[in-house]
Amino acid sequence: MNNSLKIDQIDGKILELLQKNSRISNQEIANQVGSSVSSVWRRINALEESGVIQGYGLTVSPEKMGYQETILLQVSLQRHSDDYIEQFIHLVESIPEILECYATTGEYDYVLKVLATDMRAFHRFVRNSLMRQPFISKTYSQVVMEKIKFQKAVPAIVNKG
């Protein structure tokens, strides 16, 4: 993997366009960046090969899928042993309603982004899936009241030199 790929303005624009619509054609990208289709194809290939582009996808509405609640859940482990950390990671990876998990600094060890159909379902999730685990010591929940900004697109840092 080439970690030293230089992102220029054209690459930055290509990334912006693909993040807005991963189904956009190379022809349309070429038209918008003022380049040839073959040049765009080579650039996209290089971005994929270098790991800058990690995959393509779509965005699904949690609400339209029946998930009315988004909860930010902070979790602390009993101990920071390798065994407890591995068990926690395995648990997180096994639960599809946990969309994201971050190891963090501060009072809690992890922050999870969790979807629930309603608050009763979330309560059952915490009680049955988390608090029954001997490696989890405490949790703290914050219910998302309103989504102010949701952005999946990563802004490109263009190398000027």
PDB file of N, CA, C and O in Angstrom, residues 99-131:
ATOM      1  N   LEU A  99     -23.581   0.668  15.625  1.00  0.00           N
ATOM      2  CA  LEU A  99     -23.072   1.115  14.336  1.00  0.00           C
ATOM      3  C   LEU A  99     -21.606   1.512  14.402  1.00  0.00           C
ATOM      4  O   LEU A  99     -20.868   1.335  13.439  1.00  0.00           O
ATOM      5  N   GLU A 100     -21.199   2.095  15.521  1.00  0.00           N
ATOM      6  CA  GLU A 100     -19.837   2.590  15.651  1.00  0.00           C
ATOM      7  C   GLU A 100     -19.360   2.349  17.073  1.00  0.00           C
ATOM      8  O   GLU A 100     -20.153   2.343  18.006  1.00  0.00           O
ATOM      9  N   CYS A 101     -18.047   2.185  17.210  1.00  0.00           N
ATOM     10  CA  CYS A 101     -17.437   2.017  18.526  1.00  0.00           C
ATOM     11  C   CYS A 101     -16.068   2.671  18.495  1.00  0.00           C
ATOM     12  O   CYS A 101     -15.268   2.401  17.594  1.00  0.00           O
ATOM     13  N   TYR A 102     -15.814   3.525  19.475  1.00  0.00           N
ATOM     14  CA  TYR A 102     -14.540   4.237  19.561  1.00  0.00           C
ATOM     15  C   TYR A 102     -13.942   4.037  20.945  1.00  0.00           C
ATOM     16  O   TYR A 102     -14.632   4.207  21.955  1.00  0.00           O
ATOM     17  N   ALA A 103     -12.656   3.679  21.000  1.00  0.00           N
ATOM     18  CA  ALA A 103     -11.910   3.697  22.262  1.00  0.00           C
ATOM     19  C   ALA A 103     -11.581   5.154  22.530  1.00  0.00           C
ATOM     20  O   ALA A 103     -11.121   5.874  21.641  1.00  0.00           O
ATOM     21  N   THR A 104     -11.849   5.611  23.753  1.00  0.00           N
ATOM     22  CA  THR A 104     -11.714   7.032  24.059  1.00  0.00           C
ATOM     23  C   THR A 104     -10.909   7.267  25.337  1.00  0.00           C
ATOM     24  O   THR A 104     -10.664   6.336  26.110  1.00  0.00           O
ATOM     25  N   THR A 105     -10.540   8.515  25.536  1.00  0.00           N
ATOM     26  CA  THR A 105      -9.924   8.927  26.790  1.00  0.00           C
ATOM     27  C   THR A 105     -11.032   9.408  27.723  1.00  0.00           C
ATOM     28  O   THR A 105     -12.170   9.609  27.304  1.00  0.00           O
ATOM     29  N   GLY A 106     -10.690   9.606  28.976  1.00  0.00           N
ATOM     30  CA  GLY A 106     -11.666  10.143  29.920  1.00  0.00           C
ATOM     31  C   GLY A 106     -12.212   9.085  30.847  1.00  0.00           C
ATOM     32  O   GLY A 106     -11.647   7.999  31.005  1.00  0.00           O
ATOM     33  N   GLU A 107     -13.332   9.405  31.462  1.00  0.00           N
ATOM     34  CA  GLU A 107     -13.928   8.545  32.481  1.00  0.00           C
ATOM     35  C   GLU A 107     -14.391   7.198  31.923  1.00  0.00           C
ATOM     36  O   GLU A 107     -14.337   6.180  32.608  1.00  0.00           O
ATOM     37  N   TYR A 108     -14.850   7.181  30.680  1.00  0.00           N
ATOM     38  CA  TYR A 108     -15.328   5.947  30.059  1.00  0.00           C
ATOM     39  C   TYR A 108     -14.320   5.475  29.018  1.00  0.00           C
ATOM     40  O   TYR A 108     -13.592   6.271  28.439  1.00  0.00           O
ATOM     41  N   ASP A 109     -14.303   4.169  28.794  1.00  0.00           N
ATOM     42  CA  ASP A 109     -13.314   3.569  27.891  1.00  0.00           C
ATOM     43  C   ASP A 109     -13.741   3.595  26.428  1.00  0.00           C
ATOM     44  O   ASP A 109     -12.890   3.662  25.539  1.00  0.00           O
ATOM     45  N   TYR A 110     -15.047   3.518  26.182  1.00  0.00           N
ATOM     46  CA  TYR A 110     -15.557   3.418  24.813  1.00  0.00           C
ATOM     47  C   TYR A 110     -16.809   4.270  24.658  1.00  0.00           C
ATOM     48  O   TYR A 110     -17.560   4.468  25.615  1.00  0.00           O
ATOM     49  N   VAL A 111     -17.036   4.730  23.432  1.00  0.00           N
ATOM     50  CA  VAL A 111     -18.295   5.380  23.061  1.00  0.00           C
ATOM     51  C   VAL A 111     -18.870   4.584  21.895  1.00  0.00           C
ATOM     52  O   VAL A 111     -18.178   4.321  20.908  1.00  0.00           O
ATOM     53  N   LEU A 112     -20.137   4.208  22.029  1.00  0.00           N
ATOM     54  CA  LEU A 112     -20.838   3.450  20.999  1.00  0.00           C
ATOM     55  C   LEU A 112     -21.969   4.298  20.433  1.00  0.00           C
ATOM     56  O   LEU A 112     -22.598   5.063  21.156  1.00  0.00           O
ATOM     57  N   LYS A 113     -22.210   4.129  19.153  1.00  0.00           N
ATOM     58  CA  LYS A 113     -23.405   4.699  18.536  1.00  0.00           C
ATOM     59  C   LYS A 113     -24.346   3.533  18.302  1.00  0.00           C
ATOM     60  O   LYS A 113     -24.024   2.592  17.572  1.00  0.00           O
ATOM     61  N   VAL A 114     -25.519   3.583  18.953  1.00  0.00           N
ATOM     62  CA  VAL A 114     -26.445   2.456  18.977  1.00  0.00           C
ATOM     63  C   VAL A 114     -27.794   2.888  18.411  1.00  0.00           C
ATOM     64  O   VAL A 114     -28.273   3.988  18.705  1.00  0.00           O
ATOM     65  N   LEU A 115     -28.396   2.030  17.618  1.00  0.00           N
ATOM     66  CA  LEU A 115     -29.755   2.251  17.128  1.00  0.00           C
ATOM     67  C   LEU A 115     -30.727   1.386  17.918  1.00  0.00           C
ATOM     68  O   LEU A 115     -30.398   0.261  18.298  1.00  0.00           O
ATOM     69  N   ALA A 116     -31.922   1.934  18.162  1.00  0.00           N
ATOM     70  CA  ALA A 116     -32.975   1.164  18.831  1.00  0.00           C
ATOM     71  C   ALA A 116     -34.319   1.548  18.227  1.00  0.00           C
ATOM     72  O   ALA A 116     -34.513   2.697  17.805  1.00  0.00           O
ATOM     73  N   THR A 117     -35.237   0.589  18.205  1.00  0.00           N
ATOM     74  CA  THR A 117     -36.567   0.874  17.670  1.00  0.00           C
ATOM     75  C   THR A 117     -37.321   1.826  18.588  1.00  0.00           C
ATOM     76  O   THR A 117     -38.104   2.651  18.125  1.00  0.00           O
ATOM     77  N   ASP A 118     -37.102   1.705  19.892  1.00  0.00           N
ATOM     78  CA  ASP A 118     -37.702   2.603  20.873  1.00  0.00           C
ATOM     79  C   ASP A 118     -36.899   2.487  22.168  1.00  0.00           C
ATOM     80  O   ASP A 118     -35.952   1.702  22.249  1.00  0.00           O
ATOM     81  N   MET A 119     -37.267   3.259  23.177  1.00  0.00           N
ATOM     82  CA  MET A 119     -36.485   3.280  24.416  1.00  0.00           C
ATOM     83  C   MET A 119     -36.610   1.972  25.201  1.00  0.00           C
ATOM     84  O   MET A 119     -35.672   1.570  25.876  1.00  0.00           O
ATOM     85  N   ARG A 120     -37.733   1.308  25.114  1.00  0.00           N
ATOM     86  CA  ARG A 120     -37.869   0.005  25.790  1.00  0.00           C
ATOM     87  C   ARG A 120     -36.901  -1.008  25.183  1.00  0.00           C
ATOM     88  O   ARG A 120     -36.273  -1.781  25.893  1.00  0.00           O
ATOM     89  N   ALA A 121     -36.789  -0.985  23.861  1.00  0.00           N
ATOM     90  CA  ALA A 121     -35.846  -1.894  23.192  1.00  0.00           C
ATOM     91  C   ALA A 121     -34.421  -1.554  23.604  1.00  0.00           C
ATOM     92  O   ALA A 121     -33.601  -2.455  23.817  1.00  0.00           O
ATOM     93  N   PHE A 122     -34.097  -0.278  23.723  1.00  0.00           N
ATOM     94  CA  PHE A 122     -32.759   0.115  24.160  1.00  0.00           C
ATOM     95  C   PHE A 122     -32.511  -0.347  25.592  1.00  0.00           C
ATOM     96  O   PHE A 122     -31.433  -0.862  25.912  1.00  0.00           O
ATOM     97  N   HIS A 123     -33.498  -0.193  26.463  1.00  0.00           N
ATOM     98  CA  HIS A 123     -33.360  -0.642  27.846  1.00  0.00           C
ATOM     99  C   HIS A 123     -33.084  -2.146  27.901  1.00  0.00           C
ATOM    100  O   HIS A 123     -32.207  -2.611  28.632  1.00  0.00           O
ATOM    101  N   ARG A 124     -33.818  -2.928  27.108  1.00  0.00           N
ATOM    102  CA  ARG A 124     -33.580  -4.381  27.048  1.00  0.00           C
ATOM    103  C   ARG A 124     -32.176  -4.680  26.536  1.00  0.00           C
ATOM    104  O   ARG A 124     -31.485  -5.565  27.052  1.00  0.00           O
ATOM    105  N   PHE A 125     -31.731  -3.934  25.535  1.00  0.00           N
ATOM    106  CA  PHE A 125     -30.386  -4.109  24.989  1.00  0.00           C
ATOM    107  C   PHE A 125     -29.326  -3.889  26.069  1.00  0.00           C
ATOM    108  O   PHE A 125     -28.427  -4.707  26.244  1.00  0.00           O
ATOM    109  N   VAL A 126     -29.449  -2.793  26.796  1.00  0.00           N
ATOM    110  CA  VAL A 126     -28.460  -2.507  27.848  1.00  0.00           C
ATOM    111  C   VAL A 126     -28.511  -3.578  28.927  1.00  0.00           C
ATOM    112  O   VAL A 126     -27.475  -4.117  29.343  1.00  0.00           O
ATOM    113  N   ARG A 127     -29.708  -3.915  29.374  1.00  0.00           N
ATOM    114  CA  ARG A 127     -29.873  -4.885  30.458  1.00  0.00           C
ATOM    115  C   ARG A 127     -29.419  -6.295  30.032  1.00  0.00           C
ATOM    116  O   ARG A 127     -28.670  -6.952  30.754  1.00  0.00           O
ATOM    117  N   ASN A 128     -29.834  -6.734  28.849  1.00  0.00           N
ATOM    118  CA  ASN A 128     -29.578  -8.119  28.454  1.00  0.00           C
ATOM    119  C   ASN A 128     -28.254  -8.337  27.725  1.00  0.00           C
ATOM    120  O   ASN A 128     -27.651  -9.397  27.850  1.00  0.00           O
ATOM    121  N   SER A 129     -27.821  -7.361  26.948  1.00  0.00           N
ATOM    122  CA  SER A 129     -26.605  -7.557  26.149  1.00  0.00           C
ATOM    123  C   SER A 129     -25.352  -7.014  26.814  1.00  0.00           C
ATOM    124  O   SER A 129     -24.280  -7.565  26.624  1.00  0.00           O
ATOM    125  N   LEU A 130     -25.481  -5.931  27.557  1.00  0.00           N
ATOM    126  CA  LEU A 130     -24.286  -5.301  28.114  1.00  0.00           C
ATOM    127  C   LEU A 130     -24.089  -5.581  29.601  1.00  0.00           C
ATOM    128  O   LEU A 130     -23.036  -6.073  30.012  1.00  0.00           O
ATOM    129  N   MET A 131     -25.080  -5.258  30.404  1.00  0.00           N
ATOM    130  CA  MET A 131     -24.869  -5.308  31.851  1.00  0.00           C
ATOM    131  C   MET A 131     -24.771  -6.724  32.405  1.00  0.00           C
ATOM    132  O   MET A 131     -24.341  -6.905  33.540  1.00  0.00           O
TER     133      MET A 131
END
